[in-house]
Structure formats: C-alpha cells, structure tokens
Short mmCIF file of N, CA and C in Angstrom, two decimals:
data_model
loop_
_atom_site.label_atom_id
_atom_site.label_comp_id
_atom_site.label_asym_id
_atom_site.label_seq_id
_atom_site.Cartn_x
_atom_site.Cartn_y
_atom_site.Cartn_z
N GLN A 17 7.60 17.78 -27.43
CA GLN A 17 7.67 16.51 -28.15
C GLN A 17 8.65 15.56 -27.47
N LEU A 18 9.75 16.09 -26.98
CA LEU A 18 10.76 15.27 -26.34
C LEU A 18 10.22 14.62 -25.07
N ILE A 19 9.41 15.37 -24.34
CA ILE A 19 8.87 14.83 -23.10
C ILE A 19 7.89 13.69 -23.36
N HIS A 20 7.14 13.75 -24.47
CA HIS A 20 6.19 12.69 -24.80
C HIS A 20 6.91 11.39 -25.12
N GLY A 21 8.01 11.47 -25.86
CA GLY A 21 8.81 10.29 -26.16
C GLY A 21 9.43 9.71 -24.90
N ALA A 22 9.90 10.60 -24.04
CA ALA A 22 10.49 10.15 -22.77
C ALA A 22 9.44 9.50 -21.89
N MET A 23 8.23 10.05 -21.89
CA MET A 23 7.15 9.48 -21.09
C MET A 23 6.76 8.09 -21.61
N ALA A 24 6.75 7.92 -22.93
CA ALA A 24 6.45 6.61 -23.52
C ALA A 24 7.54 5.62 -23.13
N ASN A 25 8.79 6.07 -23.19
CA ASN A 25 9.90 5.20 -22.78
C ASN A 25 9.83 4.87 -21.30
N LEU A 26 9.41 5.83 -20.48
CA LEU A 26 9.27 5.61 -19.04
C LEU A 26 8.19 4.56 -18.78
N ARG A 27 7.10 4.66 -19.50
CA ARG A 27 6.03 3.66 -19.32
C ARG A 27 6.51 2.27 -19.72
N THR A 28 7.21 2.18 -20.85
CA THR A 28 7.73 0.88 -21.29
C THR A 28 8.71 0.32 -20.28
N ALA A 29 9.60 1.16 -19.78
CA ALA A 29 10.57 0.71 -18.79
C ALA A 29 9.86 0.24 -17.51
N PHE A 30 8.82 0.94 -17.11
CA PHE A 30 8.05 0.56 -15.93
C PHE A 30 7.41 -0.81 -16.14
N GLU A 31 6.80 -1.02 -17.30
CA GLU A 31 6.13 -2.29 -17.59
C GLU A 31 7.12 -3.45 -17.64
N GLN A 32 8.36 -3.16 -18.04
CA GLN A 32 9.38 -4.20 -18.15
C GLN A 32 10.26 -4.31 -16.90
N ASN A 33 9.91 -3.55 -15.86
CA ASN A 33 10.69 -3.52 -14.62
C ASN A 33 12.17 -3.21 -14.89
N ASP A 34 12.41 -2.32 -15.82
CA ASP A 34 13.78 -1.93 -16.19
C ASP A 34 14.19 -0.71 -15.37
N ILE A 35 14.73 -0.97 -14.19
CA ILE A 35 15.07 0.10 -13.26
C ILE A 35 16.17 1.01 -13.80
N GLY A 36 17.09 0.45 -14.57
CA GLY A 36 18.18 1.26 -15.13
C GLY A 36 17.66 2.33 -16.07
N THR A 37 16.77 1.94 -16.96
CA THR A 37 16.20 2.91 -17.91
C THR A 37 15.34 3.95 -17.18
N VAL A 38 14.59 3.52 -16.20
CA VAL A 38 13.76 4.46 -15.43
C VAL A 38 14.66 5.49 -14.76
N ASP A 39 15.76 5.04 -14.14
CA ASP A 39 16.69 5.97 -13.49
C ASP A 39 17.28 6.96 -14.50
N LYS A 40 17.67 6.45 -15.67
CA LYS A 40 18.26 7.32 -16.70
C LYS A 40 17.25 8.37 -17.16
N LEU A 41 16.02 7.92 -17.39
CA LEU A 41 15.00 8.85 -17.89
C LEU A 41 14.63 9.91 -16.86
N THR A 42 14.61 9.53 -15.60
CA THR A 42 14.18 10.49 -14.58
C THR A 42 15.30 11.42 -14.13
N THR A 43 16.55 11.01 -14.33
CA THR A 43 17.66 11.87 -13.90
C THR A 43 18.25 12.71 -15.03
N ASN A 44 17.93 12.38 -16.27
CA ASN A 44 18.46 13.14 -17.41
C ASN A 44 17.63 14.42 -17.59
N ALA A 45 18.26 15.55 -17.37
CA ALA A 45 17.56 16.84 -17.42
C ALA A 45 17.03 17.17 -18.82
N SER A 46 17.66 16.63 -19.86
CA SER A 46 17.23 16.96 -21.22
C SER A 46 15.84 16.40 -21.54
N TYR A 47 15.40 15.37 -20.84
CA TYR A 47 14.07 14.81 -21.07
C TYR A 47 12.97 15.63 -20.39
N LYS A 48 13.32 16.41 -19.40
CA LYS A 48 12.39 17.30 -18.70
C LYS A 48 11.19 16.56 -18.10
N ILE A 49 11.39 15.31 -17.72
CA ILE A 49 10.29 14.55 -17.11
C ILE A 49 9.89 15.19 -15.79
N LEU A 50 10.87 15.65 -15.04
CA LEU A 50 10.56 16.24 -13.74
C LEU A 50 9.91 17.61 -13.86
N SER A 51 9.83 18.16 -15.08
CA SER A 51 9.14 19.45 -15.25
C SER A 51 7.63 19.27 -15.20
N ASP A 52 7.18 18.04 -15.37
CA ASP A 52 5.75 17.75 -15.29
C ASP A 52 5.36 17.61 -13.81
N PRO A 53 4.50 18.52 -13.30
CA PRO A 53 4.16 18.48 -11.87
C PRO A 53 3.49 17.18 -11.43
N PHE A 54 2.68 16.60 -12.30
CA PHE A 54 2.00 15.34 -11.97
C PHE A 54 3.02 14.23 -11.75
N ILE A 55 3.96 14.11 -12.68
CA ILE A 55 5.00 13.08 -12.58
C ILE A 55 5.87 13.33 -11.35
N ARG A 56 6.24 14.58 -11.14
CA ARG A 56 7.09 14.92 -9.99
C ARG A 56 6.41 14.51 -8.68
N THR A 57 5.07 14.67 -8.62
CA THR A 57 4.31 14.33 -7.42
C THR A 57 4.37 12.83 -7.13
N TYR A 58 4.27 12.01 -8.16
CA TYR A 58 4.16 10.56 -7.98
C TYR A 58 5.44 9.78 -8.31
N LEU A 59 6.51 10.49 -8.64
CA LEU A 59 7.72 9.81 -9.07
C LEU A 59 8.30 8.91 -7.99
N GLN A 60 8.35 9.36 -6.74
CA GLN A 60 8.93 8.53 -5.68
C GLN A 60 8.12 7.25 -5.47
N ASP A 61 6.80 7.35 -5.53
CA ASP A 61 5.97 6.15 -5.40
C ASP A 61 6.20 5.21 -6.58
N LEU A 62 6.30 5.78 -7.77
CA LEU A 62 6.56 4.99 -8.97
C LEU A 62 7.89 4.26 -8.85
N LEU A 63 8.94 4.97 -8.46
CA LEU A 63 10.25 4.36 -8.32
C LEU A 63 10.25 3.28 -7.25
N ARG A 64 9.55 3.52 -6.15
CA ARG A 64 9.50 2.52 -5.07
C ARG A 64 8.80 1.25 -5.56
N ASN A 65 7.69 1.42 -6.29
CA ASN A 65 6.97 0.25 -6.81
C ASN A 65 7.83 -0.55 -7.78
N ILE A 66 8.54 0.13 -8.66
CA ILE A 66 9.42 -0.56 -9.60
C ILE A 66 10.51 -1.29 -8.83
N ARG A 67 11.11 -0.62 -7.86
CA ARG A 67 12.19 -1.24 -7.08
C ARG A 67 11.69 -2.46 -6.32
N LEU A 68 10.48 -2.39 -5.78
CA LEU A 68 9.92 -3.54 -5.07
C LEU A 68 9.76 -4.73 -6.01
N GLN A 69 9.25 -4.49 -7.22
CA GLN A 69 9.07 -5.57 -8.19
C GLN A 69 10.40 -6.15 -8.63
N VAL A 70 11.35 -5.28 -8.93
CA VAL A 70 12.66 -5.74 -9.37
C VAL A 70 13.36 -6.52 -8.25
N LEU A 71 13.25 -6.01 -7.03
CA LEU A 71 13.87 -6.67 -5.89
C LEU A 71 13.27 -8.06 -5.69
N GLN A 72 11.98 -8.16 -5.75
CA GLN A 72 11.32 -9.45 -5.58
C GLN A 72 11.76 -10.44 -6.66
N ASN A 73 11.86 -9.99 -7.89
CA ASN A 73 12.31 -10.85 -8.98
C ASN A 73 13.79 -11.21 -8.85
N THR A 74 14.58 -10.28 -8.35
CA THR A 74 16.02 -10.51 -8.22
C THR A 74 16.33 -11.57 -7.17
N ILE A 75 15.62 -11.54 -6.04
CA ILE A 75 15.94 -12.48 -4.97
C ILE A 75 15.31 -13.86 -5.16
N ARG A 76 14.39 -13.98 -6.08
CA ARG A 76 13.65 -15.23 -6.27
C ARG A 76 14.55 -16.47 -6.38
N PRO A 77 15.63 -16.48 -7.15
CA PRO A 77 16.41 -17.72 -7.26
C PRO A 77 17.37 -17.99 -6.10
N TYR A 78 17.47 -17.07 -5.17
CA TYR A 78 18.47 -17.19 -4.11
C TYR A 78 17.88 -17.67 -2.79
N ARG A 79 18.73 -18.31 -1.99
CA ARG A 79 18.41 -18.65 -0.60
C ARG A 79 19.14 -17.71 0.34
N CYS A 80 20.28 -17.17 -0.13
CA CYS A 80 21.06 -16.22 0.66
C CYS A 80 21.71 -15.25 -0.34
N VAL A 81 21.55 -13.97 -0.10
CA VAL A 81 22.08 -12.98 -1.05
C VAL A 81 22.59 -11.77 -0.26
N ARG A 82 23.68 -11.21 -0.76
CA ARG A 82 24.29 -10.04 -0.12
C ARG A 82 23.43 -8.80 -0.34
N LEU A 83 23.25 -8.03 0.73
CA LEU A 83 22.47 -6.79 0.62
C LEU A 83 23.15 -5.81 -0.34
N GLN A 84 24.47 -5.78 -0.34
CA GLN A 84 25.20 -4.87 -1.22
C GLN A 84 24.96 -5.23 -2.69
N PHE A 85 24.87 -6.53 -3.00
CA PHE A 85 24.56 -6.96 -4.36
C PHE A 85 23.19 -6.42 -4.78
N LEU A 86 22.21 -6.53 -3.88
CA LEU A 86 20.87 -6.03 -4.19
C LEU A 86 20.87 -4.52 -4.38
N ALA A 87 21.66 -3.81 -3.55
CA ALA A 87 21.76 -2.35 -3.68
C ALA A 87 22.36 -1.98 -5.04
N THR A 88 23.37 -2.73 -5.46
CA THR A 88 23.99 -2.48 -6.76
C THR A 88 23.01 -2.75 -7.90
N GLU A 89 22.27 -3.83 -7.78
CA GLU A 89 21.29 -4.18 -8.82
C GLU A 89 20.21 -3.10 -8.96
N LEU A 90 19.80 -2.52 -7.84
CA LEU A 90 18.75 -1.51 -7.87
C LEU A 90 19.28 -0.09 -8.01
N ASN A 91 20.61 0.06 -7.91
CA ASN A 91 21.25 1.37 -7.99
C ASN A 91 20.76 2.29 -6.87
N VAL A 92 20.70 1.75 -5.64
CA VAL A 92 20.30 2.51 -4.46
C VAL A 92 21.24 2.18 -3.31
N GLU A 93 21.11 2.91 -2.22
CA GLU A 93 21.91 2.65 -1.02
C GLU A 93 21.37 1.42 -0.29
N SER A 94 22.23 0.83 0.55
CA SER A 94 21.84 -0.36 1.32
C SER A 94 20.64 -0.09 2.23
N GLU A 95 20.57 1.12 2.78
CA GLU A 95 19.45 1.46 3.66
C GLU A 95 18.12 1.39 2.92
N GLU A 96 18.12 1.82 1.66
CA GLU A 96 16.90 1.76 0.85
C GLU A 96 16.54 0.31 0.56
N VAL A 97 17.54 -0.54 0.29
CA VAL A 97 17.28 -1.97 0.06
C VAL A 97 16.64 -2.59 1.30
N ILE A 98 17.17 -2.25 2.47
CA ILE A 98 16.62 -2.80 3.71
C ILE A 98 15.17 -2.34 3.89
N SER A 99 14.90 -1.07 3.61
CA SER A 99 13.54 -0.56 3.71
C SER A 99 12.60 -1.30 2.76
N LEU A 100 13.05 -1.54 1.54
CA LEU A 100 12.24 -2.27 0.56
C LEU A 100 12.02 -3.71 1.00
N LEU A 101 13.07 -4.34 1.51
CA LEU A 101 12.95 -5.72 1.98
C LEU A 101 11.98 -5.83 3.15
N VAL A 102 12.06 -4.89 4.07
CA VAL A 102 11.14 -4.88 5.20
C VAL A 102 9.70 -4.80 4.71
N GLN A 103 9.45 -3.94 3.72
CA GLN A 103 8.10 -3.83 3.18
C GLN A 103 7.65 -5.15 2.55
N LEU A 104 8.52 -5.79 1.77
CA LEU A 104 8.16 -7.06 1.15
C LEU A 104 7.89 -8.14 2.19
N ILE A 105 8.68 -8.15 3.26
CA ILE A 105 8.48 -9.14 4.33
C ILE A 105 7.17 -8.88 5.06
N LEU A 106 6.92 -7.62 5.42
CA LEU A 106 5.69 -7.29 6.15
C LEU A 106 4.44 -7.51 5.31
N ASP A 107 4.56 -7.28 4.00
CA ASP A 107 3.43 -7.52 3.09
C ASP A 107 3.30 -9.01 2.74
N GLU A 108 4.18 -9.84 3.30
CA GLU A 108 4.22 -11.29 3.06
C GLU A 108 4.41 -11.65 1.60
N LYS A 109 5.15 -10.81 0.89
CA LYS A 109 5.48 -11.11 -0.50
C LYS A 109 6.70 -12.03 -0.58
N ILE A 110 7.55 -11.95 0.45
CA ILE A 110 8.68 -12.86 0.56
C ILE A 110 8.76 -13.35 2.00
N ALA A 111 9.30 -14.54 2.17
CA ALA A 111 9.56 -15.06 3.51
C ALA A 111 11.07 -15.05 3.67
N ALA A 112 11.58 -14.11 4.46
CA ALA A 112 13.02 -13.95 4.57
C ALA A 112 13.37 -13.26 5.88
N LYS A 113 14.67 -13.33 6.20
CA LYS A 113 15.21 -12.64 7.37
C LYS A 113 16.40 -11.81 6.92
N ILE A 114 16.47 -10.60 7.45
CA ILE A 114 17.57 -9.69 7.11
C ILE A 114 18.62 -9.79 8.21
N ASP A 115 19.84 -10.12 7.81
CA ASP A 115 20.97 -10.13 8.74
C ASP A 115 21.78 -8.87 8.45
N GLY A 116 21.42 -7.79 9.13
CA GLY A 116 22.04 -6.50 8.87
C GLY A 116 23.49 -6.45 9.28
N THR A 117 23.88 -7.19 10.32
CA THR A 117 25.28 -7.13 10.78
C THR A 117 26.20 -7.82 9.79
N ALA A 118 25.77 -8.96 9.25
CA ALA A 118 26.60 -9.66 8.26
C ALA A 118 26.34 -9.15 6.84
N GLY A 119 25.22 -8.45 6.64
CA GLY A 119 24.92 -7.88 5.32
C GLY A 119 24.31 -8.87 4.35
N PHE A 120 23.47 -9.78 4.86
CA PHE A 120 22.85 -10.79 4.01
C PHE A 120 21.34 -10.82 4.18
N LEU A 121 20.68 -11.30 3.16
CA LEU A 121 19.26 -11.61 3.23
C LEU A 121 19.17 -13.13 3.14
N HIS A 122 18.52 -13.75 4.12
CA HIS A 122 18.33 -15.20 4.13
C HIS A 122 16.87 -15.48 3.79
N VAL A 123 16.66 -16.07 2.63
CA VAL A 123 15.31 -16.36 2.15
C VAL A 123 14.90 -17.73 2.68
N ASP A 124 13.74 -17.78 3.33
CA ASP A 124 13.25 -19.04 3.87
C ASP A 124 12.86 -19.98 2.74
N ALA A 125 13.27 -21.22 2.88
CA ALA A 125 12.92 -22.22 1.86
C ALA A 125 11.46 -22.61 1.94
N SER A 126 10.83 -22.29 3.03
CA SER A 126 9.44 -22.69 3.23
C SER A 126 8.48 -21.55 2.93
N SER A 127 8.70 -20.90 1.82
CA SER A 127 7.79 -19.81 1.45
C SER A 127 6.44 -20.38 1.03
N LYS A 128 5.43 -19.53 1.02
CA LYS A 128 4.08 -19.96 0.64
C LYS A 128 4.07 -20.58 -0.76
N GLU A 129 4.81 -19.96 -1.65
CA GLU A 129 4.85 -20.43 -3.03
C GLU A 129 5.39 -21.85 -3.11
N GLU A 130 6.48 -22.11 -2.38
CA GLU A 130 7.06 -23.45 -2.38
C GLU A 130 6.15 -24.44 -1.68
N ALA A 131 5.53 -24.02 -0.60
CA ALA A 131 4.63 -24.92 0.12
C ALA A 131 3.47 -25.34 -0.79
N MET A 132 2.95 -24.40 -1.55
CA MET A 132 1.86 -24.73 -2.48
C MET A 132 2.35 -25.68 -3.56
N ARG A 133 3.57 -25.46 -4.06
CA ARG A 133 4.13 -26.32 -5.10
C ARG A 133 4.30 -27.75 -4.57
N PHE A 134 4.83 -27.89 -3.34
CA PHE A 134 5.03 -29.21 -2.77
C PHE A 134 3.70 -29.89 -2.46
N ALA A 135 2.71 -29.12 -2.04
CA ALA A 135 1.38 -29.70 -1.80
C ALA A 135 0.80 -30.24 -3.10
N SER A 136 0.98 -29.50 -4.19
CA SER A 136 0.50 -29.97 -5.49
C SER A 136 1.24 -31.22 -5.93
N LEU A 137 2.55 -31.25 -5.72
CA LEU A 137 3.32 -32.44 -6.08
C LEU A 137 2.88 -33.65 -5.25
N LYS A 138 2.59 -33.44 -3.97
CA LYS A 138 2.14 -34.54 -3.12
C LYS A 138 0.82 -35.09 -3.61
N LYS A 139 -0.10 -34.22 -4.02
CA LYS A 139 -1.38 -34.68 -4.56
C LYS A 139 -1.15 -35.50 -5.83
N TRP A 140 -0.24 -35.05 -6.65
CA TRP A 140 0.08 -35.72 -7.90
C TRP A 140 0.63 -37.11 -7.62
N VAL A 141 1.58 -37.21 -6.67
CA VAL A 141 2.18 -38.49 -6.31
C VAL A 141 1.13 -39.41 -5.70
N ASP A 142 0.27 -38.86 -4.84
CA ASP A 142 -0.80 -39.67 -4.24
C ASP A 142 -1.72 -40.24 -5.31
N SER A 143 -2.02 -39.46 -6.33
CA SER A 143 -2.87 -39.94 -7.43
C SER A 143 -2.19 -41.09 -8.16
N PHE A 144 -0.90 -40.96 -8.42
CA PHE A 144 -0.17 -42.03 -9.09
C PHE A 144 -0.14 -43.29 -8.23
N GLU A 145 -0.01 -43.13 -6.94
CA GLU A 145 0.00 -44.30 -6.05
C GLU A 145 -1.35 -45.03 -6.09
N ARG A 146 -2.44 -44.26 -6.10
CA ARG A 146 -3.77 -44.88 -6.18
C ARG A 146 -3.94 -45.61 -7.52
N ILE A 147 -3.49 -45.00 -8.60
CA ILE A 147 -3.57 -45.65 -9.92
C ILE A 147 -2.73 -46.91 -9.92
N HIS A 148 -1.53 -46.83 -9.38
CA HIS A 148 -0.62 -47.98 -9.32
C HIS A 148 -1.25 -49.12 -8.53
N THR A 149 -1.81 -48.81 -7.37
CA THR A 149 -2.44 -49.82 -6.53
C THR A 149 -3.64 -50.43 -7.25
N GLY A 150 -4.44 -49.62 -7.90
CA GLY A 150 -5.59 -50.11 -8.65
C GLY A 150 -5.18 -51.03 -9.78
N LEU A 151 -4.15 -50.65 -10.51
CA LEU A 151 -3.67 -51.49 -11.61
C LEU A 151 -3.12 -52.82 -11.11
N LEU A 152 -2.38 -52.78 -10.00
CA LEU A 152 -1.86 -54.03 -9.44
C LEU A 152 -3.00 -54.94 -9.01
N GLY A 153 -4.03 -54.36 -8.42
CA GLY A 153 -5.19 -55.15 -8.01
C GLY A 153 -5.86 -55.82 -9.20
N LYS A 154 -6.03 -55.09 -10.28
CA LYS A 154 -6.66 -55.65 -11.49
C LYS A 154 -5.78 -56.72 -12.11
N LEU A 155 -4.46 -56.50 -12.13
CA LEU A 155 -3.56 -57.52 -12.67
C LEU A 155 -3.61 -58.79 -11.84
N ASN A 156 -3.68 -58.65 -10.53
CA ASN A 156 -3.76 -59.82 -9.67
C ASN A 156 -5.08 -60.57 -9.87
N GLN A 157 -6.16 -59.87 -10.18
CA GLN A 157 -7.44 -60.53 -10.43
C GLN A 157 -7.39 -61.30 -11.73
N MET A 158 -6.72 -60.72 -12.73
CA MET A 158 -6.64 -61.37 -14.04
C MET A 158 -5.70 -62.57 -13.99
N ASN A 159 -4.62 -62.47 -13.33
CA ASN A 159 -3.62 -63.53 -13.23
C ASN A 159 -3.36 -63.83 -11.76
N PRO A 160 -4.17 -64.68 -11.15
CA PRO A 160 -3.91 -64.96 -9.75
C PRO A 160 -2.55 -65.66 -9.58
N PRO A 161 -1.86 -65.37 -8.47
CA PRO A 161 -0.55 -66.00 -8.27
C PRO A 161 -0.71 -67.53 -8.12
N PRO A 162 0.30 -68.28 -8.59
CA PRO A 162 0.23 -69.74 -8.49
C PRO A 162 0.27 -70.20 -7.03
N VAL A 163 -0.47 -71.27 -6.78
CA VAL A 163 -0.55 -71.81 -5.42
C VAL A 163 0.41 -72.91 -5.20
#
C-alpha cells in the first residue's frame, strides 16, 4: 500500500516538474520505489527527463547564469548539469553557450522563440502602419488641405 501512494506522489511530482520531491521519493528507502524492477529499470531516464524540463524552465528568464546555481537547483553535480545543457543545446531546445572555465551558461538572446515573437510583433506594427496610412489618406480626402 505504501508503494502505491509513493508511486502516485512520484507521478504528481513528475507532472509538476518537482525535482525535489522526485529525489526524496526515489531515495527514501521506506517508500520501496526502487524495489519495483520496472521503475528501477527506467528511473534514470525518468530523472533525466525531469531534470531536462526543470533545467529548461530554470534558465528561461536568464541571459547568463552560473552552472553551480543550476547544479544546486537540480540537486546534481556540475558535470551532470553540463551534460544536460549539452543535450538541450544539441536538441535545439535552447540557444546557449557553455563557458566551462568561468562556470557560466550564456543564453543567446536570438533564440528561435524570441525571433518568432519579434517577427509577430513586426507584423503587428506593419498592420498598424497600414491602417494609420489608410486613415490619413481618407482624412485628407474628406478635408483637403487649404491652398
């Protein structure tokens, strides 16, 4: 019965990207999650997927972030953070550069997401300019300037 409750909590934590709860549930021997051979087989993949999602969400507001900060947030070693970041970069989920000597991640401001947002804003501004020009033309037709 205890393992079923722990498994439900593990699923909830996974869905909420709550890495702290996942770590607690998987390392606490009283829950016996690791006694399940199926879970034990896929646990590392599960943890890696959660860490990738949490890492991606964590770096989103930053342009430059310390690797040690990310390691602390994920409760893993710096080497694991670098491995996760490399995967995110290669999968093109983030546009960033890892400065291993200084210990920073530099996130490119020109990510695909931002480029799409700016392209949408440009279309919006262009539409307003066309409306503005059209309205000015109609106003000039209604009230021609004095000669």
